[in-house]
Structure formats: C-alpha cells, structure tokens
Short mmCIF file of C-alpha atoms in Angstrom, two decimals:
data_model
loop_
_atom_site.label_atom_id
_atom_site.label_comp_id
_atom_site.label_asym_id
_atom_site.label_seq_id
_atom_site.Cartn_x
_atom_site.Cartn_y
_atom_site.Cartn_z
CA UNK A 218 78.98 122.42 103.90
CA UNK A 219 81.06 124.88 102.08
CA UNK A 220 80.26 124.98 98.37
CA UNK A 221 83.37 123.94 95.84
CA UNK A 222 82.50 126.35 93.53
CA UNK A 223 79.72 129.29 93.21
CA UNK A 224 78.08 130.51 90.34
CA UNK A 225 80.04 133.85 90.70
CA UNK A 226 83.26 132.28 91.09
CA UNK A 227 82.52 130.11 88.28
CA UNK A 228 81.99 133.41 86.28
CA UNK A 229 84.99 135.04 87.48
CA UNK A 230 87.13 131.94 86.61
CA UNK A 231 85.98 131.54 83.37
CA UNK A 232 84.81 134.76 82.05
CA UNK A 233 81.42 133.39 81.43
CA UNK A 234 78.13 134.61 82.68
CA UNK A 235 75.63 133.14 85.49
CA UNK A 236 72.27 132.52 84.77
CA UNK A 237 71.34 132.62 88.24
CA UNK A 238 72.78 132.05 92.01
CA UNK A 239 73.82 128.45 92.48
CA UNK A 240 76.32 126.35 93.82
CA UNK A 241 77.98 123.02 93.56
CA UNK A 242 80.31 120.27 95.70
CA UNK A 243 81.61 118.69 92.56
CA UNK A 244 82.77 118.98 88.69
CA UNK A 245 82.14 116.70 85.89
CA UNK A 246 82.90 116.77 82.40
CA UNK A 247 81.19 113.09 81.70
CA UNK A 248 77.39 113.22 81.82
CA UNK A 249 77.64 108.86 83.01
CA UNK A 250 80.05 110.62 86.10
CA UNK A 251 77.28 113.17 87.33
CA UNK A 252 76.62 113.20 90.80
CA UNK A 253 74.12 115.27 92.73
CA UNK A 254 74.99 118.69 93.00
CA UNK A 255 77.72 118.29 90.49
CA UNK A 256 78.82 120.93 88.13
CA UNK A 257 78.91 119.35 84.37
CA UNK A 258 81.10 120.99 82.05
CA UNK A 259 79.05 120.50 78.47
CA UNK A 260 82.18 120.29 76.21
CA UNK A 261 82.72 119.60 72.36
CA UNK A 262 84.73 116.85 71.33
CA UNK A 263 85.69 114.79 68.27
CA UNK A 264 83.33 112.06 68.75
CA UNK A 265 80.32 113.75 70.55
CA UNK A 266 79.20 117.46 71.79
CA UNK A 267 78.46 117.61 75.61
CA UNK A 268 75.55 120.00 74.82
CA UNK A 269 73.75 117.28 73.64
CA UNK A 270 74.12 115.35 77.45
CA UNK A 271 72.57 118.32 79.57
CA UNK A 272 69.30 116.89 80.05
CA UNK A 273 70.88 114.20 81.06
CA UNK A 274 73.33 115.19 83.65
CA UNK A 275 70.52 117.67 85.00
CA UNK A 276 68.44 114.47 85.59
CA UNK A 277 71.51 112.62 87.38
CA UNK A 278 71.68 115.93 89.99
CA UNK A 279 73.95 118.51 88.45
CA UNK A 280 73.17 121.36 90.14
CA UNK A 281 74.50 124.05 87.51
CA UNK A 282 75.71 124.19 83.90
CA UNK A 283 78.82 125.14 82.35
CA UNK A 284 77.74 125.35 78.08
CA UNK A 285 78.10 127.76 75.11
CA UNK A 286 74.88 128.44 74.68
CA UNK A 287 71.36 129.77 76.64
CA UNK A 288 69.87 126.43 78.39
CA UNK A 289 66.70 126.55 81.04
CA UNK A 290 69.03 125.26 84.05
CA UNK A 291 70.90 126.95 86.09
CA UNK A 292 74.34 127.65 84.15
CA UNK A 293 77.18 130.05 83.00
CA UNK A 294 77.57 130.58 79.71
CA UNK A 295 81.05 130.54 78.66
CA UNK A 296 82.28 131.27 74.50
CA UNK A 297 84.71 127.98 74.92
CA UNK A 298 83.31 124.86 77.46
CA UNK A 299 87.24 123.46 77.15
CA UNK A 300 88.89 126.37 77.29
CA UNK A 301 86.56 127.23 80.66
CA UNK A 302 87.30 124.38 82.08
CA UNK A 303 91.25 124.86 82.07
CA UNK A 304 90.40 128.48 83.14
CA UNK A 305 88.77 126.87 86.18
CA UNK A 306 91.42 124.23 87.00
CA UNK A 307 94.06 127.42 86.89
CA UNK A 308 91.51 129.53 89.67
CA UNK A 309 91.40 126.22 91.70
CA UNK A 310 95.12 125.69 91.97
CA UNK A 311 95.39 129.59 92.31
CA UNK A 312 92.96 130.02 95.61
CA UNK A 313 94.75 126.78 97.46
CA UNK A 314 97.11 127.01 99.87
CA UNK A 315 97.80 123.61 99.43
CA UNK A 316 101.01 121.86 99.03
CA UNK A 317 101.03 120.34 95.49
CA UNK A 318 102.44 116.94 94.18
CA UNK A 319 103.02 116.52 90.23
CA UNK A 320 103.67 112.91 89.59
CA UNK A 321 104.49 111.32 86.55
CA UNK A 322 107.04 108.33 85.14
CA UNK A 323 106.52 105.78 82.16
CA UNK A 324 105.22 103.48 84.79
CA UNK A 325 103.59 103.40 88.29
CA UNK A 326 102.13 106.77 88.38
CA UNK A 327 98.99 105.71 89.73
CA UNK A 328 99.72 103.62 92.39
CA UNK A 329 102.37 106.23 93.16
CA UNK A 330 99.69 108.85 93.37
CA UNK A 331 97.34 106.96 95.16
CA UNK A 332 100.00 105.24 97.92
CA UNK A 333 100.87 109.30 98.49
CA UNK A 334 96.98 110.54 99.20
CA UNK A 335 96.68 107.69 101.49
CA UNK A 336 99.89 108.37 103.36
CA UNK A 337 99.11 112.37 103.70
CA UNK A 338 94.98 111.41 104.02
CA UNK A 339 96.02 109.20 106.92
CA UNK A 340 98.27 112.19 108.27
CA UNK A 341 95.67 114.54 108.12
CA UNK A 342 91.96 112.90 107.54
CA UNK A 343 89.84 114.64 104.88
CA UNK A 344 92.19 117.15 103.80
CA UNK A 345 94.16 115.57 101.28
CA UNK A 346 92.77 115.31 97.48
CA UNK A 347 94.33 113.56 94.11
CA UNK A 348 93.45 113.28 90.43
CA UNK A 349 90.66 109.80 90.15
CA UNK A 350 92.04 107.09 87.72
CA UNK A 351 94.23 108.29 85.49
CA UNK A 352 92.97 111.66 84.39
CA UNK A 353 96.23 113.05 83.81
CA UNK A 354 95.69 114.61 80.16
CA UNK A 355 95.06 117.67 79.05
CA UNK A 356 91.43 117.75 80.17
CA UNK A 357 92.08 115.48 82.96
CA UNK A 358 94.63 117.55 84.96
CA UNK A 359 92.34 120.68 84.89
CA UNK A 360 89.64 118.38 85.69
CA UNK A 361 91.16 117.15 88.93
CA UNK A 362 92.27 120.75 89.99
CA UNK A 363 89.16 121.98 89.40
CA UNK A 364 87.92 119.73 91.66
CA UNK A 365 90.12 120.40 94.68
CA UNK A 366 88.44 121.94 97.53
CA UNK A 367 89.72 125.07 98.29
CA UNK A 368 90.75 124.00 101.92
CA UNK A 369 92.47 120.68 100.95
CA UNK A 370 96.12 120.98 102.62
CA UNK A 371 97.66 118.56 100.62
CA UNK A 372 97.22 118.30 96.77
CA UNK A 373 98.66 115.36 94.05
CA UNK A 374 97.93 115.34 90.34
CA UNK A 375 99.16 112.21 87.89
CA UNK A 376 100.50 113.33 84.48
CA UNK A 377 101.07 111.50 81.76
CA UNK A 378 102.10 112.19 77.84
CA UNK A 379 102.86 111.11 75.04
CA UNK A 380 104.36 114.06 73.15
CA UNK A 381 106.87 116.57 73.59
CA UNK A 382 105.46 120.06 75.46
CA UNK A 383 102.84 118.05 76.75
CA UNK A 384 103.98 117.67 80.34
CA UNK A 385 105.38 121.39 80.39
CA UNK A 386 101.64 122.54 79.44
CA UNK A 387 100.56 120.25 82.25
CA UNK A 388 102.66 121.19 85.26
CA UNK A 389 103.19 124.96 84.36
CA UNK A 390 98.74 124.47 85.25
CA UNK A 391 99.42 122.55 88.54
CA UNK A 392 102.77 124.39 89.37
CA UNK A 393 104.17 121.71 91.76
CA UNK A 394 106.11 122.38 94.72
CA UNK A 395 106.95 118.72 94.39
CA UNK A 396 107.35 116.98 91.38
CA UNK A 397 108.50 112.83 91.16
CA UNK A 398 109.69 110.81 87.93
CA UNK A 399 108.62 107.43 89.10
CA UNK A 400 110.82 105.48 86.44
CA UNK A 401 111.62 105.80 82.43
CA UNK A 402 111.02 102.44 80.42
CA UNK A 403 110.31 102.32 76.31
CA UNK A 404 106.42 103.53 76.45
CA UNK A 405 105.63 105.88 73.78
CA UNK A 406 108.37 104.94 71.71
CA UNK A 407 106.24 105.61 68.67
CA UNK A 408 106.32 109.40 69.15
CA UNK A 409 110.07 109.25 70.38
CA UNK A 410 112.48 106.61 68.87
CA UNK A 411 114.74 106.75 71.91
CA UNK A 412 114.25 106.00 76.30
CA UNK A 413 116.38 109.32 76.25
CA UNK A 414 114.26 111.39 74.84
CA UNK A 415 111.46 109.85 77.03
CA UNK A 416 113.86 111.21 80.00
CA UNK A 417 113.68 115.13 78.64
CA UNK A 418 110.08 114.64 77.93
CA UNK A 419 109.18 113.40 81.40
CA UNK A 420 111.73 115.65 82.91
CA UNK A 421 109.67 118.23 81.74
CA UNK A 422 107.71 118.30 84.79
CA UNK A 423 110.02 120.14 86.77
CA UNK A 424 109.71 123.21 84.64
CA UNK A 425 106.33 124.20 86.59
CA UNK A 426 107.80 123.47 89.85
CA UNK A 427 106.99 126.12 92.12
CA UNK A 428 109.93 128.20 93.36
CA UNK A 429 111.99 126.17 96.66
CA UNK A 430 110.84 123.15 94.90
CA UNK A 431 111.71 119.84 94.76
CA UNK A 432 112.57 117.36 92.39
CA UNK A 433 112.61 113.59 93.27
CA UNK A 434 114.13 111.34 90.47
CA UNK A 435 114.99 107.79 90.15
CA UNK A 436 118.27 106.97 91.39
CA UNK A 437 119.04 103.25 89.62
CA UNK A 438 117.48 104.44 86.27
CA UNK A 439 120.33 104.61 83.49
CA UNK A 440 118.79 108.53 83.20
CA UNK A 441 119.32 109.20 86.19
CA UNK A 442 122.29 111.85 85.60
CA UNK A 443 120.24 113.40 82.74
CA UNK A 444 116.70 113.78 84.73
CA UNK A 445 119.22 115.50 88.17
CA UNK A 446 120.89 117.79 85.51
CA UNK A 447 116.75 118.88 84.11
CA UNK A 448 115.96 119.08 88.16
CA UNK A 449 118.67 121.12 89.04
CA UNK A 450 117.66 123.78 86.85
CA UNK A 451 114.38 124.32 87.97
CA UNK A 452 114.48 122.77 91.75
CA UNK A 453 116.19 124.04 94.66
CA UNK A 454 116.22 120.24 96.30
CA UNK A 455 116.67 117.45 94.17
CA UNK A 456 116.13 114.33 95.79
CA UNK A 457 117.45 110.54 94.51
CA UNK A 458 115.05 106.95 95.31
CA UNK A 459 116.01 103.49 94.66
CA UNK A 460 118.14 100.93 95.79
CA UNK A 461 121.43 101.57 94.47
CA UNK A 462 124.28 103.00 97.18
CA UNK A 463 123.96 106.33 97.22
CA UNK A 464 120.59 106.97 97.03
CA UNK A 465 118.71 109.82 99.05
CA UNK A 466 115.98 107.52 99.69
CA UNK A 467 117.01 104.00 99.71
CA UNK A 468 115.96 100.37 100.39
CA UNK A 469 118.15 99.23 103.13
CA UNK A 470 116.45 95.86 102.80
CA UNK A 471 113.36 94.66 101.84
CA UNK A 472 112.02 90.67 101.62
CA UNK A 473 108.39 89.44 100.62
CA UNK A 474 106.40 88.94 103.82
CA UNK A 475 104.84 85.61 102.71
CA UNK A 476 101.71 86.95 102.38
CA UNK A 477 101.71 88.91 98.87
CA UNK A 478 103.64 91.57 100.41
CA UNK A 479 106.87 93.04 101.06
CA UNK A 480 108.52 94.09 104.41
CA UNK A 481 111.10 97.18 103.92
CA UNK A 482 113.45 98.69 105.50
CA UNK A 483 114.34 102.21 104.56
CA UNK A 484 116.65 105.19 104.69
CA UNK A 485 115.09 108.42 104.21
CA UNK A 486 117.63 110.95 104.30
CA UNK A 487 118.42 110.88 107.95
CA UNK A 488 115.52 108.30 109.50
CA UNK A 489 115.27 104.69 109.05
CA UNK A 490 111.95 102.92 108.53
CA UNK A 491 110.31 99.54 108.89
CA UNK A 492 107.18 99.36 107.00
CA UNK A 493 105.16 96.83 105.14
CA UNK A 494 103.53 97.13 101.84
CA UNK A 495 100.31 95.14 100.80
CA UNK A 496 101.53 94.68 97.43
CA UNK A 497 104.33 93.03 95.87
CA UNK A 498 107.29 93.22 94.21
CA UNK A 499 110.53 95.43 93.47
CA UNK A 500 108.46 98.12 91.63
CA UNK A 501 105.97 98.58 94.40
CA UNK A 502 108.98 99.34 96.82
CA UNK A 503 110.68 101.41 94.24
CA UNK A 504 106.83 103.41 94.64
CA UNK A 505 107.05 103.29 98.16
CA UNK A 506 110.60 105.08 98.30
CA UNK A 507 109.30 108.37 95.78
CA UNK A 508 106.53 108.48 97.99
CA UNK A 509 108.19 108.69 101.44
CA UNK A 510 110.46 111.19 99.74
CA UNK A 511 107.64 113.66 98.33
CA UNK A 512 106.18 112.70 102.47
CA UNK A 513 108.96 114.34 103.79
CA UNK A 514 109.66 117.32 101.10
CA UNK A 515 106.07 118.42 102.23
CA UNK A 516 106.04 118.22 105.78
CA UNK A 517 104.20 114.81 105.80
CA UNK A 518 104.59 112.14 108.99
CA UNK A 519 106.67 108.75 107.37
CA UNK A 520 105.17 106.50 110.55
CA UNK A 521 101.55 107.58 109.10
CA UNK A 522 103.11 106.83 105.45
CA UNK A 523 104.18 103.61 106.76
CA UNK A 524 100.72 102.53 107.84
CA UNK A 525 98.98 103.60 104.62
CA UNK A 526 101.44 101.07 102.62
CA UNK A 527 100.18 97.64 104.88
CA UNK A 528 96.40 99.11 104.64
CA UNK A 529 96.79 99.80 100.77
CA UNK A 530 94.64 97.22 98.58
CA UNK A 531 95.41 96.52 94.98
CA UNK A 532 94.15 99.00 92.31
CA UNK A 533 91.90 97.32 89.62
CA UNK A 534 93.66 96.94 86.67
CA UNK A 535 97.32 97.76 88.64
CA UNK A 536 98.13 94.75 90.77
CA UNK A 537 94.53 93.96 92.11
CA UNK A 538 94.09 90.76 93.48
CA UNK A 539 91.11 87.91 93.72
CA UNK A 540 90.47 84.82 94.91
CA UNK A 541 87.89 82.81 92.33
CA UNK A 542 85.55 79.88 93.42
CA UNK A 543 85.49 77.31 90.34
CA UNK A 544 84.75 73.68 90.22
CA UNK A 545 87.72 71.85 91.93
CA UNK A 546 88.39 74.81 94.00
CA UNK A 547 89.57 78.21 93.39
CA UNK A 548 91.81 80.59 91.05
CA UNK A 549 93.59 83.35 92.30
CA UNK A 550 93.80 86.63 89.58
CA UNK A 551 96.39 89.24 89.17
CA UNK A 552 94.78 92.54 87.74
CA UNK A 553 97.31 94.11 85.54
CA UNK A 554 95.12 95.02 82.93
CA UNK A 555 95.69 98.84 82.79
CA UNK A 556 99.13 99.13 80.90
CA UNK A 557 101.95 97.68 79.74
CA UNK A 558 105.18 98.25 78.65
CA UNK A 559 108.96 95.98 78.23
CA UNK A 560 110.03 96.92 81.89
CA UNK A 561 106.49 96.65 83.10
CA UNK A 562 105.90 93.01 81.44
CA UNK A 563 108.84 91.70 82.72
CA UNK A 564 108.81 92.63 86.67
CA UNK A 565 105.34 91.39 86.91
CA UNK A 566 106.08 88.31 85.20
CA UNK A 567 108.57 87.98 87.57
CA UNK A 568 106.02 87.85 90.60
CA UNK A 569 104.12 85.23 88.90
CA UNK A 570 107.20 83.29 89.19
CA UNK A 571 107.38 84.18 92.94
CA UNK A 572 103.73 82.78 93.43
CA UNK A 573 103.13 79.11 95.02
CA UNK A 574 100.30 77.42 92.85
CA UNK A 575 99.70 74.58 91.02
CA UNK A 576 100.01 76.26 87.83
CA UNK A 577 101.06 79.67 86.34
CA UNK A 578 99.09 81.15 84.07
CA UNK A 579 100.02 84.38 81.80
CA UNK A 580 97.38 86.00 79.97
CA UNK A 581 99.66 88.86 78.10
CA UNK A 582 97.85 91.48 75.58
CA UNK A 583 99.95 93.01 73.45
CA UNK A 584 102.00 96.52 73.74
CA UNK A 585 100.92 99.54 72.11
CA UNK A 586 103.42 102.25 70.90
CA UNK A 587 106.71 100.96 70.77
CA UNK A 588 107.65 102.03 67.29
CA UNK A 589 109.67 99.68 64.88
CA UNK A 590 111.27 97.78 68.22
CA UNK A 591 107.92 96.36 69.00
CA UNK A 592 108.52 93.54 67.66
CA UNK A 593 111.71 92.87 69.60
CA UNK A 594 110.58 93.84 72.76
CA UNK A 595 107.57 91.62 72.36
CA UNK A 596 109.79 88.75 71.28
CA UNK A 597 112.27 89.63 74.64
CA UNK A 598 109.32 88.63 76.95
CA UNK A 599 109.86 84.85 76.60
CA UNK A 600 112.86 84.62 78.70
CA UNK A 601 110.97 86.25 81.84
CA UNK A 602 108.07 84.13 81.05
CA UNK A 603 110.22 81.20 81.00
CA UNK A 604 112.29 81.68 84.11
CA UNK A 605 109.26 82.51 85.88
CA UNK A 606 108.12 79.05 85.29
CA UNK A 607 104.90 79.93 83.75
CA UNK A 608 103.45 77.04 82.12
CA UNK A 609 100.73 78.17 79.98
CA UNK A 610 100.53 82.02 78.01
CA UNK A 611 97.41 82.87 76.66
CA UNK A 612 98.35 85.69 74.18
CA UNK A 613 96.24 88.49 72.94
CA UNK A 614 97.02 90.56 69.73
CA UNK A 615 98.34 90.75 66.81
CA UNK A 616 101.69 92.17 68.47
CA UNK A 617 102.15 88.91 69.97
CA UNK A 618 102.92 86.94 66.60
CA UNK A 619 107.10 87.71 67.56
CA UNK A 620 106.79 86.34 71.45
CA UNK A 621 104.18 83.18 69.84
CA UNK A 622 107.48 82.08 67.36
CA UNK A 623 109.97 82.58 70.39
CA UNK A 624 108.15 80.18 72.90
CA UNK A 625 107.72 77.52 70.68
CA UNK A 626 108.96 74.42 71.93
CA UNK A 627 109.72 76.33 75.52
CA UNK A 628 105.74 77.23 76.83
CA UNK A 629 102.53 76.24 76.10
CA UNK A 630 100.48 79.04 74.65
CA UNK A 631 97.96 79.76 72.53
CA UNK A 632 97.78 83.19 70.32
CA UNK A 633 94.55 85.06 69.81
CA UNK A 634 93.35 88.13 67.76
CA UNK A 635 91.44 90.08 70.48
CA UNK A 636 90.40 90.21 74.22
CA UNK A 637 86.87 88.17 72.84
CA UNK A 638 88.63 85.43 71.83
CA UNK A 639 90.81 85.47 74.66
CA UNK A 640 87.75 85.40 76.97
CA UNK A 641 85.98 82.46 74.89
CA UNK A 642 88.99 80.48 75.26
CA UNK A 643 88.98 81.12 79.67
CA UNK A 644 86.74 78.05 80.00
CA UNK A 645 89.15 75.40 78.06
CA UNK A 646 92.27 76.88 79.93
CA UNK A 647 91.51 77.80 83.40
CA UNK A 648 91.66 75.61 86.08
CA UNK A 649 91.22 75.14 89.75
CA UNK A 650 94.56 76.30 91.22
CA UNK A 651 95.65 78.36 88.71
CA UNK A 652 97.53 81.80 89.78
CA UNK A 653 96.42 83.64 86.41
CA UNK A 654 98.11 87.38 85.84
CA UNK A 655 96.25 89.24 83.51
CA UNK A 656 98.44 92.70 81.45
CA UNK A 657 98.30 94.38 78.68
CA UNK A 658 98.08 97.75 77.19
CA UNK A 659 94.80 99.42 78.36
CA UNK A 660 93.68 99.38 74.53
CA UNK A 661 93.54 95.63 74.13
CA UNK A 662 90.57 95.37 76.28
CA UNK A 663 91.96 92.46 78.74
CA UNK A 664 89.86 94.36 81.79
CA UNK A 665 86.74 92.29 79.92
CA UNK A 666 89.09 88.92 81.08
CA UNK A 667 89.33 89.82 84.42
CA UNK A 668 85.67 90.83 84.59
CA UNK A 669 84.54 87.56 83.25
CA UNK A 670 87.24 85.46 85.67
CA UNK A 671 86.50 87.22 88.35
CA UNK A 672 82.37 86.70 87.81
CA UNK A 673 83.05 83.11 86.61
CA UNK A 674 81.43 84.12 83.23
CA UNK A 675 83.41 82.01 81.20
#
C-alpha cells in the first residue's frame, strides 16, 4: 500500500526534522480519532496541549509524531504543531493532480459535500476523497487536505465561517477549480448585521479558485446578482442552480416519491435527467442541482450522480431517519440536530407537515447567532409550525421564550431550559405513532434527544 505521507516528506512539508524513517496511511489531530498507523499532529490549544495526548495516541496505533519537542516515538519535530499542520495541508493539495471542489453556503454544505463524493466515488471507486463531518475551519480544512491521498482524482473540502477573511484564508489553501455557494440564509448574523454581507463573505470562496475555474451560485437566492458579479471576477464559468426560469441547472419538475423521497427531473445545461433522491424536500433538490453542476464542471458522469442520490442515506444530525419500537408501536425520528437557522427551521418544518402520522411532533432548540433579530426570527417560526399541522413543540432554550408567547393558544408546547430537560420530559410526551423532528443549533445539545429516542432511554 502506498504510504500517505513519509517521514521525509513530512519534514520537507513542514520544515521540521525526522527522528527516524517511518511512514503513515492517515493524519489526526484528535488523540480519541487515532487509528493505526495514523500520523497525530500534537497541537496546543486554548483548552488543552496535544503534547500531553502522545502516549496516548501512540497506544491507539499512531505510527509517527508530529510535536515541538524531543519524544521517544518516532516523530518530526516541528517549532509550531499548527502552523505544521497547515504547512502539510498546503504540500497535500500541492502534489495532487486532483480536481478540487470548495463547497460552502449558510446551509447544506454537508450533505452537499457528501451527495458530491458519492456521485464522483460511484464514477470512479476509491479515488474520490472529502473533508469527514464538518471540519471545515481553520484546522479542519488543512486537516482534510492533509489527508488526501496523493492519487485521489477527485477532491471536495466543506468550508464554513463565521467572520470576514475567513473563507478567503480557507480556499486560497484548497485553491478550487470548483467552488459552490449552496444558499445564503441569516446564520452568523451576530458577526454581520445583514444576509448581504453574508453574500460577500461566502462569496469569498471564489477568490482561491484556481485559474479556468468555476463558480456555481444559487440562482433563486435574492443574492444571486451580487454572488455572479463576486464569481465573475475570479471564474472563467459561472454557473446558476435552482428552480427559477433561467437557471443553468434547473428543476424541470420534481414530486415526493411517497416513500420519503423525491423524484426529479432536471436540466443540466444541455441534458435532461430523471433521478431520485433518498431524502426529502425542496432543499435536498436544491443540493442535488449544485451537485450535478460541480459533476459536470469536472468531468464527472450525471447517470452515476443520479444513482448516488436514490442510494444516499440520511446523515446523522442532517435529515437522518429512524424507525423506534415503543409500547403501542413505533415512532419514527427526524435527525436534524446539527444546525439551525430561520430558512433552515422553516423548510424542515415544512416536511413534518408533509409526513402521514398520527401526530406531529417538533422538538426545536433554539438558534445561535442571529444578533438583535433573534428574537424575531425565533418568534416567525410559529406560522410554519402551525401550517404544518404540528400538534405538539417541545422547545429547548432560552431563545425560545419569543416563539413560546407566539403559539399560545395556536400549539401545544412546552418550553424548557436545556437539552436535559428536554430529554426528561421524552417519556411524558412521546407516543406510539408520533413522527418527531428533532433541530436545533449544534450548541444546544439536542443530538443527546435523538440518542436517547432512538435507544428508547427515556
């Protein structure tokens, strides 16, 4: 098996020096994420030092060491762990041949990212690789590259922010020769007061876009003229998704298939397609459209694209799915746990309200970083959650207190301070039948709800 990295290469990358001859098939920067023959990257960081984990990750099957100082493993020593491991993320992306990705948006990045590895790892088996979960930060984006073998053909990194000149740091590292703006929605309004300048701050993916590249923006999103006119000075193609007339890639037609899915039919550019996806809803069609257009700006195959869509299962904590034994019957649970913002909320409500059961159940956490708005835009969710015909909201967070007040009267609820309470209170409010959607910002901890509906430890 050809190694990932070498010792010497490691060296070279990083400017550090090897203790010995070694090398590894992997790269880890979290001692609990150590596989055998794994190289861990023994950083410093606010809470904790790596250095202190080495014994540890040597014991789990790392097979060399990347540290500041002397240690009796295998290892280069480097002056700056962090600023090695960007070093080696840059040498990865600079020794592929690869045809990179960049994909980022306010919402649906991941599932974006992962529908696109398995339409190109379904067009060419094995040689396709993507960032894991959501490492799409400033240590998680050199992370990922560093991990890419240096034979992959196809490569696609998430990347997320939430500050200006964060993105532009991020994509100038994985320099793109496709970058996608899945959608802009008020996340992060904290940092920047306006969806607008959400726009220039996701736009700023395009800047690292390498040159011939393309850009592929969302064609029904009010920004759409502002993110083309960003594109167009950076891309050489810039290429339009959505629904709207018009549209580069569009959704001819699309229905649900009756079985939690949706059946499309798409233009892309000049071929039509008839695909199904596994998951449902607007959004995950809107996800399905950037993807067959980054397919096709890098020489994918759309019938192979196509295929990956039906065999695609839910992502925990992005649209998951489970069916629940409990007394009476069962309960069926929709993993949204991961995020949340206004937009977000408010189409997935909507596919509760698509859902035949005997009763809808909403357990909503609250929304992190929407700046002095939050209140409103928690208060806005009762008319979705109304028309979707959700009879009981189980509401988690302080943020909440604006969408308890406006549902008086309208929905049963009940309004608790944290994801404990919420979980204390499963056993009194679930019940045999139920379709229960679980979302919230990551923060609020609702993943510990699904874990204890989907064990039946409530």
């Amino acid at each position: 098996m050809t190694p990932l990295w070498t010792a010497r290469a490691i060296a070279a990358a990083t400017g550090g020096t090897a203790s010995a001859d070694f090398t590894v098939q992997g790269v880890a920067f979290d001692s609990r994420e150590v596989a055998k023959g794994d190289l861990f990257i023994a950083m410093k960081g606010e809470a904790t030092d790596g250095h202190k984990f080495i014994d540890k990750a040597i014991a789990a099957g790392a097979a060399g060491i990347v540290c500041e100082t002397s240690v009796d493993y295998p290892h280069v020593r480097v002056a700056d762990s962090a600023a090695a491991l960007n070093a080696l993320g840059i040498a990865a992306r600079a020794r592929s041949h690869a045809r990179i990705v960049g994909v980022t948006g306010s919402a649906g990045k991941t599932g974006t990212k992962e529908a696109l590895f398995a339409a190109l790892d379904r067009f060419r088996p094995g040689k396709a690789h993507r960032s894991v979960k959501s490492y799409n930060n400033h240590v998680g984006v050199p992370l990922s590259l560093a991990r890419m073998p240096g034979a992959a053909d196809f490569g696609i990194f998430e990347m997320g922010m939430n500050h200006e000149g964060e993105l532009a740091a991020l994509t100038r590292m994985v320099r793109p020769h496709v970058a996608i703006v899945t959608t802009i929605a008020p996340a992060h309004m904290e940092y920047f007061g306006s969806e607008a300048a959400i726009a220039d701050a996701k736009g700023e993916i395009f800047e690292g876009l390498e040159p011939g590249g393309t850009a592929i923006v969302p064609f029904d999103s009010p920004h759409h003229a502002r993110l083309r006119a960003k594109a167009e000075q950076h891309a050489a193609h810039v290429v339009s998704f959505g629904f709207g007339e018009g549209a580069d890639v569009r959704a001819v037609d699309w229905l649900p298939d009756g079985q939690g899915g949706s059946l499309v039919t798409a233009q892309v550019q000049d071929a039509l397609l008839c695909f199904t996806i596994a998951q449902a809803g607007a959004h995950w069609v809107s996800n399905a459209l950037a993807v067959l257009a980054a397919v096709k700006a890098v020489g994918g195959d759309l019938p192979a694209a196509g295929l990956a869509f039906a065999e695609m299962g839910g992502l925990a904590g992005r649209g998951a799915r489970h069916r629940v034994a409990v007394p009476g019957g069962e309960i069926r649970v929709i993993d949204e746990s991961y995020n949340a913002n206004p937009a977000s909320m408010a189409a997935t409500i909507g596919l509760l309200g698509d859902e035949s059961a005997g009763r809808k159940v909403a357990i909503l956490g609250s929304m992190k970083e929407l700046g002095p708005d939050g209140a409103a835009y928690h208060e806005g969710l009762a008319a979705p959650l109304v028309a979707a015909g959700v009879q009981f909201a189980l509401l988690v967070g302080e943020e909440m207190a604006p969408l308890a007040k406006a549902l008086e009267g309208r929905v049963d609820f009940e309004h608790v301070p944290a994801h404990a309470a919420a979980t204390a209170r499963l056993k009194d409010v679930i019940r045999a039948g139920d379709v229960v959607l679980v979302k919230g910002s990551n923060s609020v901890g609702l993943s510990h709800v699904v874990t204890a509906l989907t064990n039946g430890d409530y």
